C-alpha positions as protocol buffer text, in pm:
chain_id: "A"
residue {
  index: 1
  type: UNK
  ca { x: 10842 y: 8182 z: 7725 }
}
residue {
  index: 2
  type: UNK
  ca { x: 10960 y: 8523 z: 7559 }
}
residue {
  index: 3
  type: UNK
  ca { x: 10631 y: 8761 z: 7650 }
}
residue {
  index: 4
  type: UNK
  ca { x: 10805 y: 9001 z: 7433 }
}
residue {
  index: 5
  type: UNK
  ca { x: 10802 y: 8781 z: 7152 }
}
residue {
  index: 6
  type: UNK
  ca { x: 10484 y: 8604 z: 7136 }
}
residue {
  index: 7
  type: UNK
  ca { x: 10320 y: 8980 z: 7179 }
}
residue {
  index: 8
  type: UNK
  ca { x: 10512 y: 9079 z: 6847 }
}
residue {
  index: 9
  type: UNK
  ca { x: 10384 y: 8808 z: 6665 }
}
residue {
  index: 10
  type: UNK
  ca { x: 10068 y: 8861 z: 6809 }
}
residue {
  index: 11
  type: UNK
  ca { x: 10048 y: 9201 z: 6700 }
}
residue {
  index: 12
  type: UNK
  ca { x: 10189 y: 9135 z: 6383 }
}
residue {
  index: 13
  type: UNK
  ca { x: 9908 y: 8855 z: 6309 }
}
residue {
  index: 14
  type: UNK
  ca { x: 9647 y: 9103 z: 6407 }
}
residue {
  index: 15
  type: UNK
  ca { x: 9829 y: 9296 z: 6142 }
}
residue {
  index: 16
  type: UNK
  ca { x: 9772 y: 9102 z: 5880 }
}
residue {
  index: 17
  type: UNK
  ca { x: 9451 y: 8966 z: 5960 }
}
residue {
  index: 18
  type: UNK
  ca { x: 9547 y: 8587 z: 6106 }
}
residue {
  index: 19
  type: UNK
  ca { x: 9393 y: 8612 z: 6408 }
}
residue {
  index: 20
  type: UNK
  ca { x: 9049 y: 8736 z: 6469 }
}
residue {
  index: 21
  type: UNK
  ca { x: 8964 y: 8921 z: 6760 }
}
residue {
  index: 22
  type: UNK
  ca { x: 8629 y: 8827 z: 6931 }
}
residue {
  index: 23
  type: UNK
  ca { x: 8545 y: 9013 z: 7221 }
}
residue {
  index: 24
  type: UNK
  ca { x: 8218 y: 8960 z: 7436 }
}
residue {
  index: 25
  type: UNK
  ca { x: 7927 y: 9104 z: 7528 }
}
residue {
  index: 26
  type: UNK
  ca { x: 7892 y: 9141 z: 7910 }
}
residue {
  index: 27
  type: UNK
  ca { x: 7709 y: 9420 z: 8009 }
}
residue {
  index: 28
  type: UNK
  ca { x: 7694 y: 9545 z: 8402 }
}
residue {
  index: 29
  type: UNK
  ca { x: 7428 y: 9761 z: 8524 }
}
residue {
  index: 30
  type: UNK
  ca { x: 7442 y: 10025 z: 8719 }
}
residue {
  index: 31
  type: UNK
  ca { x: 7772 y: 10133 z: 8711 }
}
residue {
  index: 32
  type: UNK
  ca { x: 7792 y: 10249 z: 9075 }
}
residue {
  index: 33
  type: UNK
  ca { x: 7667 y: 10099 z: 9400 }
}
residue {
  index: 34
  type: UNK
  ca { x: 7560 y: 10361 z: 9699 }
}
residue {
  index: 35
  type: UNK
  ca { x: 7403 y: 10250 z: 9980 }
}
residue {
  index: 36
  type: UNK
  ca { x: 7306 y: 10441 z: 10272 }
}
residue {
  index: 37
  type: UNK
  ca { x: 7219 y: 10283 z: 10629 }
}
residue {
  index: 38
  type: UNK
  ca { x: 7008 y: 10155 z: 10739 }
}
residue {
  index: 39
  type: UNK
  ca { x: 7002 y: 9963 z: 10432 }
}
residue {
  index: 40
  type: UNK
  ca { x: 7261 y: 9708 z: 10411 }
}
residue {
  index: 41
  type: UNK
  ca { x: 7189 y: 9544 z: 10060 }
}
residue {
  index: 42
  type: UNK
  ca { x: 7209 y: 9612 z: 9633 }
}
residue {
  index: 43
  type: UNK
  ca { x: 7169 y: 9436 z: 9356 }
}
residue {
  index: 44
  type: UNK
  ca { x: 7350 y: 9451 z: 8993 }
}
residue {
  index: 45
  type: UNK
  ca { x: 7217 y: 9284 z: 8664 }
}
residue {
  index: 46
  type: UNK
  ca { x: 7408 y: 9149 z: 8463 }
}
residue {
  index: 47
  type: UNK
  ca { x: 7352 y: 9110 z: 8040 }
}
residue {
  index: 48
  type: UNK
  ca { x: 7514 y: 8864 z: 7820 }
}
residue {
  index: 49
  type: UNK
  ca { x: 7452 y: 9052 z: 7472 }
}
residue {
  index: 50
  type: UNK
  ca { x: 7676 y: 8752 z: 7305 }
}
residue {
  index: 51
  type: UNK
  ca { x: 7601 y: 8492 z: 7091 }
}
residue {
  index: 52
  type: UNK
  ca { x: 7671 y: 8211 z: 7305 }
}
residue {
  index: 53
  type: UNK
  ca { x: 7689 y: 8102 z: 7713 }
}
residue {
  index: 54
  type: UNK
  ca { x: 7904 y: 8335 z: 7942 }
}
residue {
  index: 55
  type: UNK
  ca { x: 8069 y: 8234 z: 8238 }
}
residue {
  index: 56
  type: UNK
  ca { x: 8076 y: 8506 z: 8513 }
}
residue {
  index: 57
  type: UNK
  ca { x: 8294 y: 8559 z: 8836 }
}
residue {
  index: 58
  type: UNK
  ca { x: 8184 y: 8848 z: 9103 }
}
residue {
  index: 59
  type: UNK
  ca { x: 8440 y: 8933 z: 9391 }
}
residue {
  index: 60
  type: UNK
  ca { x: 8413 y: 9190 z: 9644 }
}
residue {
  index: 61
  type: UNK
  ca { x: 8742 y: 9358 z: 9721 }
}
residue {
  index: 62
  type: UNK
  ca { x: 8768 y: 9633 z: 10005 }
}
residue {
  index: 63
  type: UNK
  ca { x: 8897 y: 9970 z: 9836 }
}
residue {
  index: 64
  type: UNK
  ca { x: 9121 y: 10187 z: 10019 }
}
residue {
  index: 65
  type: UNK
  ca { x: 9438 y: 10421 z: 9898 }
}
residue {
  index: 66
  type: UNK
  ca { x: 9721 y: 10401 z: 10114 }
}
residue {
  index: 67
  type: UNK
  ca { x: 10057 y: 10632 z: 10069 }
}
residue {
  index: 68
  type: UNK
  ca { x: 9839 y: 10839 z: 9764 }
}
residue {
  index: 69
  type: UNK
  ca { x: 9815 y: 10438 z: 9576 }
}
residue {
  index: 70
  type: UNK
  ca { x: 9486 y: 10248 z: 9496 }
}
residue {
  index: 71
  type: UNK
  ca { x: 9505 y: 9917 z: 9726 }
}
residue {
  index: 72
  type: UNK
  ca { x: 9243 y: 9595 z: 9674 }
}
residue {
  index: 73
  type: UNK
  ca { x: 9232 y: 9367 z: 9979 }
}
residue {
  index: 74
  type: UNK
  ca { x: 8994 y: 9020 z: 9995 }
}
residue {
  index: 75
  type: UNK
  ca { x: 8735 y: 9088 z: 10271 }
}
residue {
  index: 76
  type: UNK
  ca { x: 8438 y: 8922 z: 10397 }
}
residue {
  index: 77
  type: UNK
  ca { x: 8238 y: 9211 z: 10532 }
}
residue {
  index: 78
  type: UNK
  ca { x: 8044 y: 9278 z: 10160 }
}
residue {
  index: 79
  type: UNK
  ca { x: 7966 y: 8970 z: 9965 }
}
residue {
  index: 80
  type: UNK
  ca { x: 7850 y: 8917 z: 9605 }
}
residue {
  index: 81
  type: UNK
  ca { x: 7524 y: 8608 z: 9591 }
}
residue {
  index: 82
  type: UNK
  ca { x: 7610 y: 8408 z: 9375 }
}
residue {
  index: 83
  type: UNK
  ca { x: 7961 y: 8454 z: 9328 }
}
residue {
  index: 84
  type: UNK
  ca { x: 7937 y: 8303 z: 8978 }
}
residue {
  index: 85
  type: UNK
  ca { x: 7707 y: 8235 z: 8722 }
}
residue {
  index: 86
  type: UNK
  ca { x: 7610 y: 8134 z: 8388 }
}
residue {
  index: 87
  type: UNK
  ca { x: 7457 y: 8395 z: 8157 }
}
residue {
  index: 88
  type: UNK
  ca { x: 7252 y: 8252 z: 7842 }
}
residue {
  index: 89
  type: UNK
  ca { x: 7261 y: 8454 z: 7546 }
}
residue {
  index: 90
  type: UNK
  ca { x: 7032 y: 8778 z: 7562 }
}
residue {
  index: 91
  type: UNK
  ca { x: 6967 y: 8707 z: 7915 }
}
residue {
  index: 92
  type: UNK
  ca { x: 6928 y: 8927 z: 8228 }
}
residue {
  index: 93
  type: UNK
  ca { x: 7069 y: 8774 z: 8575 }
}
residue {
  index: 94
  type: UNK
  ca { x: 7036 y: 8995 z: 8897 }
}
residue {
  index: 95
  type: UNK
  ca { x: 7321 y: 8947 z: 9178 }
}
residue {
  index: 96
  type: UNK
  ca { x: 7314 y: 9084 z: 9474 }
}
residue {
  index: 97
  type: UNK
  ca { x: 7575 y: 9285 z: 9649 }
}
residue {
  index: 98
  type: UNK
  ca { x: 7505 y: 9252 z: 10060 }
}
residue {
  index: 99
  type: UNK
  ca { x: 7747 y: 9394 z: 10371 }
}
residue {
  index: 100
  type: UNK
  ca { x: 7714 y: 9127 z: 10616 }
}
residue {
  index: 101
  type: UNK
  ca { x: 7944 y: 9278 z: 10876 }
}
residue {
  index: 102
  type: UNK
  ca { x: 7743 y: 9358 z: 11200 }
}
residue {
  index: 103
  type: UNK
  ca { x: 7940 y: 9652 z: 11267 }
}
residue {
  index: 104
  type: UNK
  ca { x: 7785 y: 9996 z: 11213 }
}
residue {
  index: 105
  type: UNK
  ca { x: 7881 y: 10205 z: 10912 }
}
residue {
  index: 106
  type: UNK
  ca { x: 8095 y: 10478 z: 11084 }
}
residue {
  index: 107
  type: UNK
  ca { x: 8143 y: 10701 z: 10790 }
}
residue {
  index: 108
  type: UNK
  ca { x: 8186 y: 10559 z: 10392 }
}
residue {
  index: 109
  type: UNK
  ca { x: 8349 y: 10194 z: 10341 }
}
residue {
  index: 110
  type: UNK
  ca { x: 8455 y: 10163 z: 10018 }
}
residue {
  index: 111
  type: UNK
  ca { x: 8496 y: 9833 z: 9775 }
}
residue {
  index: 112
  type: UNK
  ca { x: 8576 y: 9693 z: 9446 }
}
residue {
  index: 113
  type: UNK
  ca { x: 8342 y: 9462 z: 9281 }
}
residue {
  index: 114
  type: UNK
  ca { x: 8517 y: 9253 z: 9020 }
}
residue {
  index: 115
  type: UNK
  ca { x: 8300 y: 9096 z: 8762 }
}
residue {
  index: 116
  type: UNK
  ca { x: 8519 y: 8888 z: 8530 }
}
residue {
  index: 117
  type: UNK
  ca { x: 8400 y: 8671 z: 8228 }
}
residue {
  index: 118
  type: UNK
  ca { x: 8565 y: 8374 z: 8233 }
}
residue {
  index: 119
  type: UNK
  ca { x: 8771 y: 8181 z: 7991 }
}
residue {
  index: 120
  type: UNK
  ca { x: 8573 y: 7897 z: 7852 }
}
residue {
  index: 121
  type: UNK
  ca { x: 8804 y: 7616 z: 7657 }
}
residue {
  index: 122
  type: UNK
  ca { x: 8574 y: 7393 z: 7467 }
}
residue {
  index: 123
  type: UNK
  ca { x: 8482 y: 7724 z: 7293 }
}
residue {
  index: 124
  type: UNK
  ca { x: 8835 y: 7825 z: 7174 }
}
residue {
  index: 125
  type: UNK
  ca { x: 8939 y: 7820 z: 6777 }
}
residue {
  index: 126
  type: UNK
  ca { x: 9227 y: 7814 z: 6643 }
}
residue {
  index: 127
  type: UNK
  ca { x: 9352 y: 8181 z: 6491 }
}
residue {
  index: 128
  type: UNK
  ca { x: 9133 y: 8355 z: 6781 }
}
residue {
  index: 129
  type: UNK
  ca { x: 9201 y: 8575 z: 7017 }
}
residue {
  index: 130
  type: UNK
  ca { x: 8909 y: 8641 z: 7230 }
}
residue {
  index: 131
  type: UNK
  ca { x: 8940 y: 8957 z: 7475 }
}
residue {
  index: 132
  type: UNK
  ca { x: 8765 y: 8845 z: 7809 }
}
residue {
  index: 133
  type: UNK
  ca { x: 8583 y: 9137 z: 7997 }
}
residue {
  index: 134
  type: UNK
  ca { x: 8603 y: 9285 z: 8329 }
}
residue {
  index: 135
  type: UNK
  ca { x: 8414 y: 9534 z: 8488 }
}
residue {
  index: 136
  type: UNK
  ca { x: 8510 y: 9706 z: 8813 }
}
residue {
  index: 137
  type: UNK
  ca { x: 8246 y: 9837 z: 8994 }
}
residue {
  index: 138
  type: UNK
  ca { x: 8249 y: 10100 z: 9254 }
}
residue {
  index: 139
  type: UNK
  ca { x: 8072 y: 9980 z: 9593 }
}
residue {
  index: 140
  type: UNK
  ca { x: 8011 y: 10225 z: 9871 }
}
residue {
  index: 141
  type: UNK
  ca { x: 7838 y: 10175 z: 10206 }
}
residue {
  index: 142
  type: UNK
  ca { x: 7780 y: 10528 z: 10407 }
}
residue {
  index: 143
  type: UNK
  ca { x: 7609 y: 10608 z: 10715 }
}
residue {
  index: 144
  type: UNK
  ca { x: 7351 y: 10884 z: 10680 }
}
residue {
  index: 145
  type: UNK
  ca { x: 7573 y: 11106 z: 10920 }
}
residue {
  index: 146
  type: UNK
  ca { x: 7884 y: 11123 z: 10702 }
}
residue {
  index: 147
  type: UNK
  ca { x: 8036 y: 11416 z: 10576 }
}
residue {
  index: 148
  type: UNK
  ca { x: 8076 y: 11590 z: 10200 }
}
residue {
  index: 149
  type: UNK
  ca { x: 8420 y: 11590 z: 10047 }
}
residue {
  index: 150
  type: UNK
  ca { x: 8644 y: 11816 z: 10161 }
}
residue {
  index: 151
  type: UNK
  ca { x: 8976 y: 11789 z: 9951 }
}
residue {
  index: 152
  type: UNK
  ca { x: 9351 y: 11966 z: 9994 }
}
residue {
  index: 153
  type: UNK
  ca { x: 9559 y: 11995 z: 9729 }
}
residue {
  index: 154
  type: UNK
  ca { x: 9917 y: 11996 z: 9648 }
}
residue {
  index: 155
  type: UNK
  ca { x: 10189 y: 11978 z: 9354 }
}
residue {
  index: 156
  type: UNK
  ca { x: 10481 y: 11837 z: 9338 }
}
residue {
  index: 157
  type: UNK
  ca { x: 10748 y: 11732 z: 9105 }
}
residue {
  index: 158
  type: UNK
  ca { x: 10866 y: 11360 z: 9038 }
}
residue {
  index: 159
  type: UNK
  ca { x: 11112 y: 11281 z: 8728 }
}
residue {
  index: 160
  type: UNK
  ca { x: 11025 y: 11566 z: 8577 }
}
residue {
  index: 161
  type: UNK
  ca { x: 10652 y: 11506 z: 8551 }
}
residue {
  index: 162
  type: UNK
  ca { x: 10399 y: 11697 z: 8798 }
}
residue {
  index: 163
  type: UNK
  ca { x: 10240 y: 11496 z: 9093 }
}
residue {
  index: 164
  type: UNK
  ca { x: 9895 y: 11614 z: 9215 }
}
residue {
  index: 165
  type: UNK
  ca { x: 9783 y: 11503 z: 9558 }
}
residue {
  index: 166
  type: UNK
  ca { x: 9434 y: 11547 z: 9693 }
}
residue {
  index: 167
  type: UNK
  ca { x: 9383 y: 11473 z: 10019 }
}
residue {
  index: 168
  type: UNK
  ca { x: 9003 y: 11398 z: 10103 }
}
residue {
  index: 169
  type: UNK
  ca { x: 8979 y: 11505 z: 10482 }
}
residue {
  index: 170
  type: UNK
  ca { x: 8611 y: 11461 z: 10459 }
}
residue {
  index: 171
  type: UNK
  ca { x: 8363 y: 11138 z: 10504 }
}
residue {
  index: 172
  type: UNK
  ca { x: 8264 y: 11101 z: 10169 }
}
residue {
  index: 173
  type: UNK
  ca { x: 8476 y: 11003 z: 9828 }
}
residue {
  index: 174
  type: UNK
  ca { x: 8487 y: 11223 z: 9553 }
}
residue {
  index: 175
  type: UNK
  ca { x: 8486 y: 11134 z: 9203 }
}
residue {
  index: 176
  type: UNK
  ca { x: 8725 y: 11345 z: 8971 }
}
residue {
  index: 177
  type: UNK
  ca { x: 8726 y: 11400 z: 8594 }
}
residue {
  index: 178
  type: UNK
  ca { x: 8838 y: 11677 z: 8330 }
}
residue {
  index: 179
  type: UNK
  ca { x: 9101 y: 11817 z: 8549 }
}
residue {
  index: 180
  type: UNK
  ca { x: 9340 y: 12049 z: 8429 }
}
residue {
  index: 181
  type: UNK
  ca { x: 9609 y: 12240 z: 8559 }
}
residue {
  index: 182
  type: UNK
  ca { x: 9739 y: 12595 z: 8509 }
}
residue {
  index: 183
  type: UNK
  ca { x: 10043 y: 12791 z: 8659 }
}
residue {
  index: 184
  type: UNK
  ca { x: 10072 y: 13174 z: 8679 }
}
residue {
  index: 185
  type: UNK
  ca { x: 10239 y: 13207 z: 8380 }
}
residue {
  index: 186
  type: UNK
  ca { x: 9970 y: 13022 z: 8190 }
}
residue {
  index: 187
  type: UNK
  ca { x: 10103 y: 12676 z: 8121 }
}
residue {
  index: 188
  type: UNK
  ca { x: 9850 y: 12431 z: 8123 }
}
residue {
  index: 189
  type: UNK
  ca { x: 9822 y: 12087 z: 8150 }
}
residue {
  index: 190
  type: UNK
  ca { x: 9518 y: 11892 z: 8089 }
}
residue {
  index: 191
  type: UNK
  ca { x: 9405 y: 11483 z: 8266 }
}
residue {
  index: 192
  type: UNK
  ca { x: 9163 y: 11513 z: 7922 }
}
residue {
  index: 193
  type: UNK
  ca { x: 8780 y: 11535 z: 7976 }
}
residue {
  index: 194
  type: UNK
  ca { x: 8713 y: 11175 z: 8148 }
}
residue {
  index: 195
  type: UNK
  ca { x: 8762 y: 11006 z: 8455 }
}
residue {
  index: 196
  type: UNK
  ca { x: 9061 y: 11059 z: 8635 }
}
residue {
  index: 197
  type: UNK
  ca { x: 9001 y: 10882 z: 9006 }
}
residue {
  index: 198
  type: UNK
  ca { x: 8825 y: 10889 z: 9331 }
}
residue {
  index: 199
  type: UNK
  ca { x: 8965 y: 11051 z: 9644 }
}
residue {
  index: 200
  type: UNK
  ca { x: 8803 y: 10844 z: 9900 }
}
residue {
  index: 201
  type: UNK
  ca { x: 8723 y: 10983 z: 10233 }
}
residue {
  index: 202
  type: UNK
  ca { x: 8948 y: 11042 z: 10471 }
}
residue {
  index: 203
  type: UNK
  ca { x: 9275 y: 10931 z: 10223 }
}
residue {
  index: 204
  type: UNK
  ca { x: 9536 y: 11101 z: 10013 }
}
residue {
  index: 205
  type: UNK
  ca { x: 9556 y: 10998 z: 9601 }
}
residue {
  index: 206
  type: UNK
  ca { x: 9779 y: 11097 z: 9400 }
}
residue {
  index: 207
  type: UNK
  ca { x: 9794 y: 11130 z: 9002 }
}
residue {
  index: 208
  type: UNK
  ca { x: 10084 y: 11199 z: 8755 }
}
residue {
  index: 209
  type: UNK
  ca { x: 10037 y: 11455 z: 8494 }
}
residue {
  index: 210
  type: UNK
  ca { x: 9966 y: 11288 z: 8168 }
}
residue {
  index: 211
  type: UNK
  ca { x: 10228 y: 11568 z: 8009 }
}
residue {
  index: 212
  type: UNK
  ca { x: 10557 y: 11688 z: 8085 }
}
residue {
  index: 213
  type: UNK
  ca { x: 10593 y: 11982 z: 8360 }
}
residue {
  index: 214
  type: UNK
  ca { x: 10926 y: 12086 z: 8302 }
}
residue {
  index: 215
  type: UNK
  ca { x: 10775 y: 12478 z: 8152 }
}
residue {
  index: 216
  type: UNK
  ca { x: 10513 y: 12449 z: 8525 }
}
residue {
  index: 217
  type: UNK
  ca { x: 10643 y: 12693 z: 8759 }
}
residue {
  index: 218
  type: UNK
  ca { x: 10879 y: 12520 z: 9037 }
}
residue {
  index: 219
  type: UNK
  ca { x: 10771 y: 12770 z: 9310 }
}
residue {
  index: 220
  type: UNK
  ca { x: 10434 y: 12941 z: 9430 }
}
residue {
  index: 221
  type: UNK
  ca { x: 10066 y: 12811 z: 9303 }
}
residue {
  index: 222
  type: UNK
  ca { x: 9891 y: 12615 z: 9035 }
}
residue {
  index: 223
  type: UNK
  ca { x: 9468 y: 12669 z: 8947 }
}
residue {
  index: 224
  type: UNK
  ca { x: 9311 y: 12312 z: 8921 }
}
residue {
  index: 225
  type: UNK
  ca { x: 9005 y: 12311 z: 8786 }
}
residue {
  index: 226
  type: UNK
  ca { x: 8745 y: 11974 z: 8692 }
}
residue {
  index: 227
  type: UNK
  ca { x: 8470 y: 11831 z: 8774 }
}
residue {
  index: 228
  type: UNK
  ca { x: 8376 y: 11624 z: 9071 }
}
residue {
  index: 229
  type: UNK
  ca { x: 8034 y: 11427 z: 9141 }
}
residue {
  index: 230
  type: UNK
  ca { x: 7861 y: 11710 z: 9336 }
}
residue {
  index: 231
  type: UNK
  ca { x: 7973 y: 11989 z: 9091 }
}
residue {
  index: 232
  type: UNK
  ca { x: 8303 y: 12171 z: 8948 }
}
residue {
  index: 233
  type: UNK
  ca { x: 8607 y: 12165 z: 9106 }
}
residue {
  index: 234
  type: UNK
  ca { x: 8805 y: 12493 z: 9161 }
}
residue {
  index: 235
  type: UNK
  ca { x: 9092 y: 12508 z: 9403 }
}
residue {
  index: 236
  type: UNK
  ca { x: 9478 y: 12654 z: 9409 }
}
residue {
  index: 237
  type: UNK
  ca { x: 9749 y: 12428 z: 9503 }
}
residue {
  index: 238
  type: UNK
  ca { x: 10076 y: 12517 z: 9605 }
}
residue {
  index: 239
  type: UNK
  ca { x: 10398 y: 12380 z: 9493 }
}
residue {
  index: 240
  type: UNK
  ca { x: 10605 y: 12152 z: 9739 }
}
residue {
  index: 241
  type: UNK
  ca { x: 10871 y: 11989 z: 9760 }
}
residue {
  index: 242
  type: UNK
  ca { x: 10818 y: 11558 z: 9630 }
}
residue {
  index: 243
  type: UNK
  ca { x: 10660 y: 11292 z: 9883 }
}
């Protein structure tokens, strides 16, 4: 099948108004999980704000970032009960996220959960597209000894764009939005005013500039400012050489 194709005349059909787009209503509440030993257990409830029955899939993925890349990995030590469901329309359902590992929390653990609608064929029409949801939920398990965030950062250049690296040598992630960059001439660069990532404890993630750095200085520092979950960010970087 020619992907390229068929999204063309997708597109083109949207277009022009032959295919209707239905999305759904699945709503997931709250949209982070922290739990902090001795407890061991969560819950999230789940809304279908559709019309009609949804079909629901929760997975528990362990979250790490290896080499400055986000990385899911199946795992049994945190599981979702149930792991699927049906949701009536303008219903509530509450599922239950629960570590089951015996192990002791040494620091943070980090997961995914996945909650995916699922594709339901005696409901399809012809000349509709219907956009199935999925949430991702951040999952975190700490120990009530861990350690704040404690982050390093660099800059470096890759195909022209910049490359910024945090490196979280504390126990505890961080979670980064409206970062911006600035060089000592003034050039700035800006991630925009949302979410740009986590740097999870103890890890290194890495984000390209949305813009091109080719005017950023190729030597000396760069200001980052933002905002991270236990207040603003302000830091200087310096400028090295690519990973």
């Amino acid at each position: 099948m020619n992907w390229a194709r068929l999204a063309s005349a997708l597109a083109g059909a949207l277009l022009f108004g032959a295919v209707q787009v239905r999305a759904e209503s699945l709503q997931v509440q709250p949209a982070l999980v922290d739990v902090v030993a001795p407890s061991a257990a969560s819950t999230i409830t789940l809304r279908n704000e559709g019309t009609t029955p949804t079909n629901v899939q929760i997975r528990v993925f362990r979250w790490s970032q290896v080499n400055g890349e986000e990385s899911l990995q199946p795992t049994d030590d945190v599981v979702a009960s149930p792991p699927a469901v049906t949701l009536l329309p303008g219903t509530d359902y509450v599922a239950r996220i629960v570590r089951v590992v015996k192990r002791p929390v040494a620091t943070e653990e980090a997961y995914r959960l996945l909650v995916d609608e699922l594709p339901d064929a005696s409901r399809a029409k012809t000349g509709t597209v219907r956009l199935l949801v999925r949430h991702s939920i951040p999952v975190f398990f700490g120990s009530q000894a861990r350690t704040p965030p404690s982050l390093d950062w660099t800059i470096s250049r890759q195909d022209g764009r910049l490359i910024v690296s945090a490196h979280n040598r504390g126990g505890t992630r961080l979670r980064i939005s409206a970062l911006s960059l600035r060089d000592v001439s003034g050039h700035k660069i800006s991630f925009g005013r949302g979410l740009v990532g986590y740097a999870l404890g103890q890890s290194t993630m890495r984000w390209a500039a949305p813009a091109s750095g080719r005017k950023f200085a190729t030597k000396g520092s760069v200001s980052i400012s933002g905002q991270g979950n236990d207040g603003p960010i302000n830091a200087v970087a310096p400028v090295v050489a690519a990973p």
